[in-house]
XYZ file of C-alpha atoms in Angstrom:
344
model
C 0.474 -7.095 27.120
C -2.291 -7.433 24.520
C -2.194 -3.724 23.744
C 1.598 -3.687 23.490
C 1.748 -6.784 21.287
C -0.973 -5.606 18.925
C 0.382 -2.061 18.809
C 3.866 -3.288 17.915
C 2.541 -5.667 15.266
C 0.316 -2.994 13.729
C 3.305 -0.654 13.677
C 5.251 -3.344 11.821
C 2.392 -3.758 9.328
C 2.114 -0.012 8.751
C 5.881 0.351 8.360
C 5.905 -2.492 5.849
C 3.059 -0.858 3.905
C 4.530 2.642 3.659
C 7.046 2.642 0.860
C 6.908 6.393 0.227
C 7.786 7.987 -3.051
C 10.738 10.342 -3.101
C 9.369 13.759 -2.255
C 10.654 16.728 -4.253
C 9.813 19.037 -1.365
C 12.610 19.714 1.089
C 10.341 20.925 3.883
C 10.362 18.359 6.661
C 6.735 18.909 7.686
C 5.520 18.284 4.131
C 7.368 14.978 3.973
C 6.126 14.063 7.474
C 2.513 14.796 6.513
C 2.827 12.758 3.321
C 4.202 9.761 5.200
C 1.570 10.204 7.888
C -1.200 9.972 5.286
C 0.394 6.800 3.912
C 0.438 5.345 7.423
C -3.218 6.202 8.049
C -4.165 4.627 4.716
C -2.267 1.465 5.628
C -4.037 1.302 8.997
C -7.592 2.210 7.972
C -7.665 0.899 4.391
C -4.936 -1.753 4.039
C -6.648 -3.237 1.005
C -5.891 -0.036 -0.924
C -2.221 -0.314 -0.037
C -2.101 -3.968 -1.090
C -3.725 -3.224 -4.440
C -1.349 -0.277 -4.879
C 1.526 -2.744 -4.628
C -0.206 -5.257 -6.889
C -0.967 -2.930 -9.783
C 2.459 -1.685 -10.792
C 2.718 -1.813 -14.596
C 4.059 -4.992 -16.142
C 6.850 -3.123 -17.869
C 8.072 -1.930 -14.463
C 7.867 -5.431 -13.002
C 9.756 -6.932 -15.907
C 12.225 -4.095 -16.569
C 15.178 -6.447 -16.607
C 17.918 -7.045 -19.103
C 21.693 -7.006 -18.926
C 21.689 -3.733 -16.988
C 18.177 -2.959 -15.735
C 16.349 -4.777 -12.954
C 13.013 -4.654 -11.147
C 14.649 -2.318 -8.655
C 15.242 0.179 -11.464
C 11.543 0.007 -12.345
C 10.389 0.514 -8.766
C 12.853 3.347 -8.277
C 11.429 5.069 -11.358
C 7.876 4.638 -10.032
C 8.955 6.286 -6.786
C 10.143 9.384 -8.604
C 13.755 8.360 -8.135
C 14.987 9.536 -11.536
C 15.164 13.279 -12.147
C 16.590 15.412 -14.934
C 18.602 18.492 -14.074
C 17.217 21.279 -16.273
C 19.241 24.340 -15.413
C 18.523 25.294 -11.803
C 15.425 23.055 -11.679
C 15.046 19.325 -11.237
C 12.225 17.607 -13.129
C 11.017 14.155 -12.134
C 10.867 11.555 -14.890
C 7.574 9.705 -15.072
C 7.330 6.121 -16.390
C 6.428 4.067 -18.269
C 8.631 4.860 -21.292
C 11.364 6.761 -19.483
C 13.513 3.717 -18.734
C 13.922 2.993 -22.430
C 15.291 6.463 -23.012
C 17.709 6.045 -20.150
C 18.842 2.764 -21.699
C 19.239 4.499 -25.069
C 21.596 7.000 -23.427
C 19.620 10.060 -24.494
C 20.701 11.577 -21.206
C 24.161 11.912 -19.725
C 25.299 9.321 -17.124
C 22.440 6.881 -17.883
C 23.980 3.957 -16.020
C 22.966 3.428 -12.409
C 23.678 0.242 -10.517
C 21.153 -1.547 -8.333
C 23.476 -1.080 -5.354
C 23.377 2.704 -5.807
C 19.591 2.729 -5.461
C 19.727 0.394 -2.473
C 22.201 2.730 -0.772
C 19.634 5.520 -1.021
C 17.186 3.387 0.979
C 16.837 3.529 4.747
C 16.060 -0.159 5.203
C 17.998 -3.325 4.506
C 17.469 -7.072 4.498
C 17.887 -7.306 8.266
C 15.062 -4.845 8.827
C 12.754 -6.804 6.529
C 13.709 -10.039 8.301
C 12.731 -8.555 11.679
C 9.372 -7.496 10.258
C 8.713 -11.013 8.978
C 9.713 -12.594 12.302
C 7.312 -10.382 14.262
C 4.404 -11.017 11.891
C 4.924 -14.779 11.922
C 5.200 -14.815 15.716
C 1.977 -12.842 16.128
C 0.043 -15.155 13.815
C 1.523 -18.170 15.618
C 0.531 -16.992 19.077
C -3.035 -16.149 17.957
C -3.411 -19.645 16.486
C -1.906 -21.178 19.639
C -4.308 -19.261 21.893
C -7.277 -20.297 19.785
C -6.214 -23.969 19.785
C -6.033 -23.830 23.599
C -9.559 -22.357 23.747
C -8.357 -19.025 25.111
C -10.339 -15.908 24.275
C -9.131 -13.830 21.325
C -9.821 -10.109 21.446
C -11.256 -8.044 18.613
C -8.047 -6.031 18.668
C -6.109 -9.208 17.888
C -8.511 -10.075 15.060
C -8.041 -6.642 13.520
C -4.267 -6.951 13.863
C -4.422 -10.443 12.358
C -6.283 -9.060 9.332
C -3.578 -6.427 8.872
C -0.851 -9.044 9.260
C -2.505 -11.284 6.665
C -2.151 -8.552 4.031
C 1.532 -7.985 4.769
C 3.017 -11.071 3.006
C 1.703 -9.912 -0.412
C 3.435 -6.581 0.171
C 6.720 -8.355 0.882
C 6.279 -10.345 -2.327
C 5.306 -7.487 -4.634
C 7.711 -4.932 -3.135
C 10.682 -7.183 -2.379
C 12.893 -5.346 -4.888
C 11.543 -1.894 -4.028
C 13.791 0.474 -2.048
C 12.172 1.566 1.208
C 12.115 5.242 2.192
C 14.731 6.317 -0.331
C 15.915 9.735 0.764
C 17.079 11.284 -2.496
C 16.724 10.738 -6.256
C 19.367 9.957 -8.847
C 20.103 12.959 -11.059
C 20.522 12.701 -14.836
C 21.707 15.480 -17.124
C 20.324 16.133 -20.593
C 22.625 16.052 -23.546
C 22.688 19.143 -25.719
C 19.267 19.181 -27.389
C 17.123 21.971 -28.869
C 14.846 23.971 -26.591
C 11.675 22.047 -25.741
C 8.515 22.587 -23.768
C 8.409 22.176 -19.995
C 6.327 19.009 -20.247
C 7.964 17.163 -23.146
C 11.524 16.369 -24.112
C 12.737 15.155 -27.505
C 9.635 15.908 -29.605
C 10.983 13.876 -32.538
C 9.994 10.836 -30.443
C 6.365 11.928 -30.181
C 5.011 8.453 -29.559
C 7.302 7.794 -26.586
C 8.459 11.204 -25.446
C 9.884 11.513 -21.972
C 7.475 13.378 -19.769
C 8.333 15.265 -16.653
C 6.086 16.159 -13.781
C 4.996 19.803 -13.530
C 5.459 21.845 -10.397
C 3.215 20.342 -7.740
C 1.192 22.162 -5.151
C 0.867 21.499 -1.434
C -1.955 18.949 -1.902
C -0.071 16.967 -4.560
C 3.067 16.902 -2.432
C 1.284 15.525 0.637
C -2.200 13.980 0.657
C -2.585 13.831 -3.116
C 0.808 12.210 -3.441
C -0.195 9.465 -1.030
C -3.386 8.743 -2.939
C -1.745 8.717 -6.357
C 0.884 6.539 -7.963
C 2.118 5.598 -11.410
C 0.132 2.388 -11.620
C -2.330 1.037 -14.121
C -5.721 1.687 -12.562
C -7.843 0.802 -15.602
C -9.663 -2.349 -16.568
C -11.216 -5.384 -14.967
C -7.761 -6.527 -13.834
C -7.503 -3.587 -11.426
C -11.064 -3.917 -10.151
C -10.663 -7.650 -9.638
C -7.530 -7.236 -7.554
C -9.175 -4.630 -5.347
C -12.342 -6.690 -4.825
C -10.454 -9.866 -3.917
C -8.293 -8.115 -1.325
C -11.329 -6.259 0.043
C -13.267 -9.524 0.497
C -10.311 -11.256 2.180
C -9.782 -8.403 4.624
C -13.475 -8.227 5.511
C -13.807 -11.994 5.716
C -11.100 -12.243 8.377
C -13.289 -10.135 10.676
C -15.976 -12.828 10.439
C -13.719 -15.003 12.605
C -15.158 -13.093 15.571
C -18.737 -14.075 14.650
C -19.308 -16.045 17.875
C -16.858 -14.202 20.103
C -17.917 -12.902 23.483
C -18.942 -9.223 23.282
C -19.739 -6.803 26.117
C -23.330 -6.577 24.839
C -25.533 -8.450 22.379
C -26.051 -5.249 20.396
C -22.301 -4.908 19.810
C -22.131 -8.493 18.565
C -24.922 -7.853 16.056
C -23.328 -4.608 14.867
C -19.980 -6.371 14.434
C -21.593 -9.113 12.360
C -23.423 -6.616 10.148
C -20.311 -4.474 9.624
C -18.164 -7.530 8.836
C -20.711 -8.838 6.343
C -20.832 -5.379 4.790
C -17.088 -5.445 4.165
C -17.491 -8.805 2.424
C -20.622 -8.074 0.388
C -19.879 -4.457 -0.599
C -17.225 -5.345 -3.213
C -19.486 -8.069 -4.616
C -22.297 -5.535 -5.050
C -19.886 -3.071 -6.646
C -18.713 -5.714 -9.116
C -22.311 -6.668 -9.956
C -23.182 -3.002 -10.414
C -20.272 -2.510 -12.787
C -21.318 -5.500 -14.877
C -24.967 -4.417 -15.013
C -23.979 -0.847 -15.769
C -21.992 -1.947 -18.800
C -24.296 -4.688 -20.117
C -27.834 -3.636 -19.129
C -28.012 0.054 -18.272
C -25.254 1.017 -20.729
C -24.827 4.209 -18.759
C -21.277 5.211 -17.946
C -22.454 7.044 -14.822
C -24.021 3.961 -13.232
C -20.772 2.117 -12.384
C -19.251 5.250 -10.895
C -22.285 5.990 -8.713
C -22.566 2.418 -7.446
C -18.845 2.202 -6.764
C -18.834 5.494 -4.861
C -21.843 4.583 -2.717
C -20.553 1.143 -1.796
C -17.065 2.479 -1.141
C -18.521 4.992 1.327
C -20.546 2.227 2.975
C -17.404 0.111 3.216
C -15.466 2.954 4.848
C -18.268 3.480 7.377
C -18.299 -0.255 8.163
C -14.539 -0.155 8.682
C -14.839 2.720 11.162
C -17.663 0.902 12.987
C -15.404 -2.132 13.417
C -12.618 0.067 14.776
C -14.970 1.671 17.317
C -16.307 -1.715 18.440
C -12.760 -3.050 18.671
C -11.726 -0.271 21.051
C -14.991 -0.424 23.007
C -14.583 -4.160 23.620
C -11.406 -3.532 25.629
C -13.507 -2.264 28.540
C -14.846 -5.753 29.310
C -12.603 -8.650 28.296
C -13.047 -12.341 29.214
C -10.730 -13.594 31.944
C -8.991 -16.065 29.612
C -7.853 -13.129 27.502
C -5.066 -12.479 30.000
C -3.773 -16.060 29.851
C -0.930 -16.918 27.517
C 0.479 -20.023 25.876
C 3.828 -20.346 27.602
C 5.834 -21.936 24.784
C 5.162 -19.035 22.395
C 7.300 -16.775 24.581
C 10.355 -18.821 23.580
C 9.799 -18.159 19.889
C 11.986 -15.239 18.707
C 10.035 -12.001 18.306
C 10.369 -8.293 18.918
């Protein structure tokens, strides 16, 4: 029951965190691999997924006027707008592309919000079911703890994943999920231009199109990249805060019963590492800019601490699975009234 409940809830969290971009590749295994990488990222490094949702450019968040909405902005970020250039389709890349679509520099520039929603494979009912399951899981963990029943490490890990899901619902509420195909625009008759720039007389805001992408960019690279603003203290701050929250939730198990004392100590050290690593990275960045004045210092410190954080995350996963071999007897007891609360 514990395994089934946690597995289902983690599946819900991963599904909620994988809003894939529209893949130009038509090969099913390429799309499957790309979505698989997104799922692994959401499971092993959920803080990256949360920050990915948080850091969409402001112009995409606020792309709203009489005709354009936030959904238009998200759809553009997903690679949902393409230009038909002869036999080839070229993906429009934000941030300035929406303005050109508004200015009707291309044919058929108007696209309704409902058209983009129809290209999505999820609706409001699906999102409602995800929310119900997450709320029920959090409720039953709190109920078990209030009745002094043992909570497993697997439940703590699932709780940490569930805690990062509400921000995704908030930031991606208007974003189409798993859109299957893009919306095609057609260029008006314009002079011949280069393959990477259209309308050169608008040099400062020229529409750019993505070049032909290789296997890595279409799969793993595509999952690790996105059209978001990754620069500045704003981006670093968002990542550090989410990282600390995710690591701090694992400290709930500080005094839990472990199969061995060594496993308890390792869990505590790994959990503290997840909390302190981003703080050390932030301090290193500040010192690197103000004291060392060496551009390489922040990058080295960030890389080292990120690797340490990844190792700590894997250690927690191993301990979580290892703890299932010897669970307290109260783990198998349930709070009866929670079974009457609607859930999946």
